[in-house]
mmCIF file of C-alpha atoms and ligand atoms in Angstrom:
data_model
loop_
_atom_site.group_PDB
_atom_site.id
_atom_site.type_symbol
_atom_site.label_atom_id
_atom_site.label_comp_id
_atom_site.label_asym_id
_atom_site.label_seq_id
_atom_site.Cartn_x
_atom_site.Cartn_y
_atom_site.Cartn_z
ATOM 1 C CA MET J 21 17.495 -1.346 9.963
ATOM 2 C CA GLU J 22 18.292 -5.065 9.964
ATOM 3 C CA ALA J 23 17.745 -6.856 6.652
ATOM 4 C CA GLY J 24 14.372 -8.580 6.441
ATOM 5 C CA LEU J 25 12.766 -6.368 9.054
ATOM 6 C CA GLU J 26 10.176 -3.653 8.529
ATOM 7 C CA ARG J 27 9.092 -0.815 10.802
ATOM 8 C CA THR J 28 5.629 0.620 11.318
ATOM 9 C CA LEU J 29 4.072 3.476 13.279
ATOM 10 C CA VAL J 30 1.361 2.568 15.786
ATOM 11 C CA LEU J 31 -0.796 5.033 17.718
ATOM 12 C CA VAL J 32 -3.073 4.280 20.610
ATOM 13 C CA LYS J 33 -5.617 6.975 19.804
ATOM 14 C CA PRO J 34 -7.290 9.235 22.400
ATOM 15 C CA ASP J 35 -10.164 6.790 23.041
ATOM 16 C CA GLY J 36 -7.701 3.973 23.710
ATOM 17 C CA VAL J 37 -5.730 6.163 26.112
ATOM 18 C CA GLN J 38 -8.844 7.423 27.920
ATOM 19 C CA ARG J 39 -10.201 3.869 28.208
ATOM 20 C CA GLY J 40 -6.999 2.527 29.735
ATOM 21 C CA LEU J 41 -6.160 0.304 26.767
ATOM 22 C CA ILE J 42 -2.529 1.340 26.144
ATOM 23 C CA GLY J 43 -1.327 -1.785 27.941
ATOM 24 C CA GLU J 44 -3.728 -4.020 25.998
ATOM 25 C CA VAL J 45 -2.393 -2.717 22.667
ATOM 26 C CA ILE J 46 1.250 -2.990 23.709
ATOM 27 C CA GLY J 47 0.631 -6.419 25.231
ATOM 28 C CA ARG J 48 -0.850 -7.819 22.046
ATOM 29 C CA LEU J 49 1.988 -6.521 19.872
ATOM 30 C CA GLU J 50 4.574 -7.780 22.370
ATOM 31 C CA ARG J 51 2.958 -11.197 22.664
ATOM 32 C CA ARG J 52 2.761 -11.522 18.902
ATOM 33 C CA GLY J 53 6.502 -10.998 18.833
ATOM 34 C CA LEU J 54 7.078 -7.548 17.372
ATOM 35 C CA ARG J 55 9.980 -5.575 18.792
ATOM 36 C CA LEU J 56 9.312 -2.105 20.219
ATOM 37 C CA ILE J 57 11.944 0.402 19.130
ATOM 38 C CA ALA J 58 10.447 3.771 20.131
ATOM 39 C CA ALA J 59 7.569 5.182 22.179
ATOM 40 C CA LYS J 60 6.277 8.525 23.361
ATOM 41 C CA PHE J 61 3.138 9.797 25.058
ATOM 42 C CA VAL J 62 2.097 13.074 23.492
ATOM 43 C CA ARG J 63 -0.820 15.415 22.890
ATOM 44 C CA ILE J 64 -0.472 16.547 19.281
ATOM 45 C CA ALA J 65 -1.307 20.002 17.947
ATOM 46 C CA ARG J 66 -3.757 20.578 15.109
ATOM 47 C CA ALA J 67 -1.002 21.396 12.582
ATOM 48 C CA PHE J 68 0.778 18.132 13.365
ATOM 49 C CA ALA J 69 -2.461 16.143 13.077
ATOM 50 C CA GLU J 70 -3.090 17.765 9.684
ATOM 51 C CA GLU J 71 0.331 16.581 8.528
ATOM 52 C CA HIS J 72 -0.259 13.060 9.820
ATOM 53 C CA TYR J 73 -3.659 12.834 8.111
ATOM 54 C CA ALA J 74 -2.775 14.961 5.035
ATOM 55 C CA VAL J 75 -3.921 12.161 2.723
ATOM 56 C CA HIS J 76 -7.471 12.505 4.076
ATOM 57 C CA LYS J 77 -7.769 16.298 3.649
ATOM 58 C CA GLY J 78 -11.051 17.198 1.938
ATOM 59 C CA LYS J 79 -12.839 13.974 2.853
ATOM 60 C CA PRO J 80 -16.140 14.289 4.750
ATOM 61 C CA PHE J 81 -14.685 12.703 7.889
ATOM 62 C CA TYR J 82 -11.529 14.876 7.899
ATOM 63 C CA ASP J 83 -12.627 17.559 10.411
ATOM 64 C CA PRO J 84 -14.023 15.106 12.985
ATOM 65 C CA LEU J 85 -10.882 12.972 12.497
ATOM 66 C CA ILE J 86 -8.587 15.908 13.305
ATOM 67 C CA ALA J 87 -10.773 16.858 16.296
ATOM 68 C CA TYR J 88 -10.654 13.247 17.555
ATOM 69 C CA ILE J 89 -6.905 12.700 17.232
ATOM 70 C CA THR J 90 -6.106 16.023 18.953
ATOM 71 C CA SER J 91 -8.738 15.629 21.703
ATOM 72 C CA SER J 92 -6.507 13.907 24.242
ATOM 73 C CA PRO J 93 -2.991 12.401 24.381
ATOM 74 C CA VAL J 94 -1.937 9.503 22.171
ATOM 75 C CA MET J 95 0.673 6.804 22.710
ATOM 76 C CA ALA J 96 2.934 6.762 19.638
ATOM 77 C CA MET J 97 5.209 3.812 18.985
ATOM 78 C CA VAL J 98 7.422 2.248 16.370
ATOM 79 C CA TRP J 99 7.374 -1.544 16.137
ATOM 80 C CA GLU J 100 9.722 -3.716 14.098
ATOM 81 C CA ALA J 101 9.371 -7.229 12.648
ATOM 82 C CA PRO J 102 9.418 -9.098 9.339
ATOM 83 C CA ASP J 103 6.384 -7.722 7.442
ATOM 84 C CA ALA J 104 5.554 -5.464 10.388
ATOM 85 C CA VAL J 105 3.098 -3.321 8.380
ATOM 86 C CA GLY J 106 0.818 -6.206 7.425
ATOM 87 C CA ALA J 107 1.181 -8.023 10.731
ATOM 88 C CA VAL J 108 0.241 -4.945 12.751
ATOM 89 C CA ARG J 109 -2.712 -4.021 10.490
ATOM 90 C CA GLN J 110 -3.966 -7.580 11.028
ATOM 91 C CA THR J 111 -3.607 -7.325 14.811
ATOM 92 C CA LEU J 112 -5.491 -3.975 14.713
ATOM 93 C CA GLY J 113 -8.267 -5.198 12.401
ATOM 94 C CA ALA J 114 -10.157 -3.427 9.631
ATOM 95 C CA THR J 115 -10.748 0.339 9.807
ATOM 96 C CA ARG J 116 -14.458 -0.168 10.509
ATOM 97 C CA PRO J 117 -14.733 -2.115 13.767
ATOM 98 C CA LEU J 118 -17.820 -4.021 12.580
ATOM 99 C CA GLU J 119 -15.723 -5.332 9.679
ATOM 100 C CA ALA J 120 -12.701 -6.170 11.849
ATOM 101 C CA ALA J 121 -11.846 -9.846 12.281
ATOM 102 C CA PRO J 122 -12.834 -11.393 15.601
ATOM 103 C CA GLY J 123 -9.847 -11.353 17.905
ATOM 104 C CA SER J 124 -8.453 -8.143 16.431
ATOM 105 C CA LEU J 125 -8.185 -5.049 18.635
ATOM 106 C CA ARG J 126 -10.797 -3.056 16.726
ATOM 107 C CA HIS J 127 -13.193 -6.001 16.862
ATOM 108 C CA ASP J 128 -12.634 -6.660 20.519
ATOM 109 C CA PHE J 129 -12.610 -3.061 21.790
ATOM 110 C CA ALA J 130 -14.409 -0.770 19.332
ATOM 111 C CA LEU J 131 -17.735 -0.186 17.575
ATOM 112 C CA GLU J 132 -17.413 3.024 15.551
ATOM 113 C CA VAL J 133 -15.053 3.996 12.733
ATOM 114 C CA GLY J 134 -14.579 7.397 14.367
ATOM 115 C CA ARG J 135 -13.526 5.747 17.654
ATOM 116 C CA ASN J 136 -11.452 2.887 16.321
ATOM 117 C CA LEU J 137 -8.817 2.939 19.029
ATOM 118 C CA VAL J 138 -5.588 2.575 17.099
ATOM 119 C CA HIS J 139 -3.663 3.683 14.038
ATOM 120 C CA ALA J 140 -1.030 1.832 12.039
ATOM 121 C CA SER J 141 0.806 2.658 8.830
ATOM 122 C CA ASP J 142 -0.798 1.119 5.737
ATOM 123 C CA SER J 143 2.302 0.428 3.591
ATOM 124 C CA ALA J 144 6.072 0.332 3.907
ATOM 125 C CA GLU J 145 6.260 3.712 2.132
ATOM 126 C CA THR J 146 3.701 5.322 4.467
ATOM 127 C CA ALA J 147 5.466 3.743 7.439
ATOM 128 C CA ALA J 148 8.770 5.376 6.496
ATOM 129 C CA LEU J 149 7.077 8.790 6.206
ATOM 130 C CA GLU J 150 5.093 8.387 9.437
ATOM 131 C CA VAL J 151 8.039 7.125 11.504
ATOM 132 C CA ASP J 152 10.001 10.106 10.205
ATOM 133 C CA LEU J 153 7.178 12.525 11.066
ATOM 134 C CA TRP J 154 6.662 11.249 14.610
ATOM 135 C CA PHE J 155 10.201 10.393 15.692
ATOM 136 C CA SER J 156 13.695 11.675 15.147
ATOM 137 C CA LYS J 157 16.418 9.209 14.172
ATOM 138 C CA GLY J 158 17.932 9.324 17.654
ATOM 139 C CA ASP J 159 14.640 8.193 19.219
ATOM 140 C CA LEU J 160 14.770 4.842 17.413
ATOM 141 C CA VAL J 161 16.471 2.302 19.654
ATOM 142 C CA VAL J 162 18.457 -0.361 17.838
ATOM 143 C CA TRP J 163 18.565 -3.393 20.100
ATOM 144 C CA GLU J 164 18.353 -7.160 20.185
ATOM 145 C CA ARG J 165 16.251 -9.427 22.334
ATOM 146 C CA ALA J 166 17.548 -12.786 23.498
ATOM 147 C CA VAL J 167 14.298 -14.242 22.179
ATOM 148 C CA ASP J 168 14.638 -12.766 18.654
ATOM 149 C CA PRO J 169 15.909 -16.000 17.004
ATOM 150 C CA TRP J 170 12.845 -17.815 18.405
ATOM 151 C CA ILE J 171 10.512 -15.313 16.693
ATOM 152 C CA PHE J 172 12.410 -13.954 13.673
ATOM 153 C CA GLU J 173 13.533 -16.877 11.495
ATOM 154 C CA GLY J 174 15.995 -14.931 9.319
HETATM 155 P P1 DAT I 9 -6.925 3.338 8.928
HETATM 156 O O1 DAT I 9 -6.946 4.111 10.232
HETATM 157 O O2 DAT I 9 -7.429 1.934 9.111
HETATM 158 O O3 DAT I 9 -5.616 3.407 8.208
HETATM 159 P P2 DAT I 9 -7.890 5.269 6.979
HETATM 160 O O4 DAT I 9 -6.454 5.680 6.812
HETATM 161 O O5 DAT I 9 -8.673 4.959 5.751
HETATM 162 O O6 DAT I 9 -8.023 4.029 7.982
HETATM 163 O O7 DAT I 9 -8.674 6.433 7.737
HETATM 164 C C1 DAT I 9 -8.082 7.095 8.836
HETATM 165 C C2 DAT I 9 -9.083 7.238 9.926
HETATM 166 O O8 DAT I 9 -10.150 8.075 9.476
HETATM 167 C C3 DAT I 9 -9.749 5.932 10.342
HETATM 168 O O9 DAT I 9 -9.007 5.241 11.311
HETATM 169 C C4 DAT I 9 -11.055 6.417 10.866
HETATM 170 C C5 DAT I 9 -11.384 7.599 9.986
HETATM 171 N N1 DAT I 9 -12.236 7.211 8.853
HETATM 172 C C6 DAT I 9 -11.850 6.566 7.746
HETATM 173 N N2 DAT I 9 -12.870 6.355 6.908
HETATM 174 C C7 DAT I 9 -13.948 6.926 7.508
HETATM 175 C C8 DAT I 9 -15.309 7.044 7.174
HETATM 176 N N3 DAT I 9 -15.791 6.573 6.020
HETATM 177 N N4 DAT I 9 -16.127 7.671 8.053
HETATM 178 C C9 DAT I 9 -15.667 8.156 9.220
HETATM 179 N N5 DAT I 9 -14.386 8.063 9.607
HETATM 180 C C10 DAT I 9 -13.539 7.453 8.762
HETATM 181 MG MG1 MG I 10 -4.635 4.954 7.313
#
C-alpha cells in the first residue's frame, strides 16, 4: 500500500442492494475522492457472516444481525484514501440512523439500526482483518488515477 494511504472494507448490506442503492453508496464514496481497489457482489454463507461479525457473538442483536446480512446478496468493496477508515465511517453516519449526521448515508436512507444499509471497518486494525477476510491479495487492484494529486495531497 502507498505510504499515507489507508484501506477500509465497505459493504452495501442486503437492504441497500434490494433497494437499488449500490450506485448511491459507490457514487458518494467516488465523489468524496476515495479510490476503489476491489469489489465483488456475493451472497455470504452463515459461517462466513459469523466470522465477519465474530466480535458481536453473544450480544442480543447477534442472531437477527446474522439473519439480515445473509438474507440477500451484498456488495463488498475495498476503498483507499488518507484516513479512509474515519472518512468512510463519516460518510456512512452513526450506527443508529436516527443518530447519523444529516447528509450521511444512514441519515439519508435508513431509519432502523437493524436495516442500516452499509458496513465499514471501525479501525485500521479491523480494516486489515476484514479486507483479508473478504478478499484475497490478488483481488486488490493497485492503480493510480490521473486525478489523485488533486485529491490526495501527499
Ligand atoms: P457498525 O455497523 O456501525 O460498525 P457495530 O459494529 O456496533 O456498528 O454493529 C454491527 C451491526 O449490528 C450494526 O450495523 C447494526 C447491528 N447493531 C449494532 N448495535 C445494535 C443494537 N443495539 N441493536 C440492534 N442492532 C444493532
Ligand atoms: Mg462495526
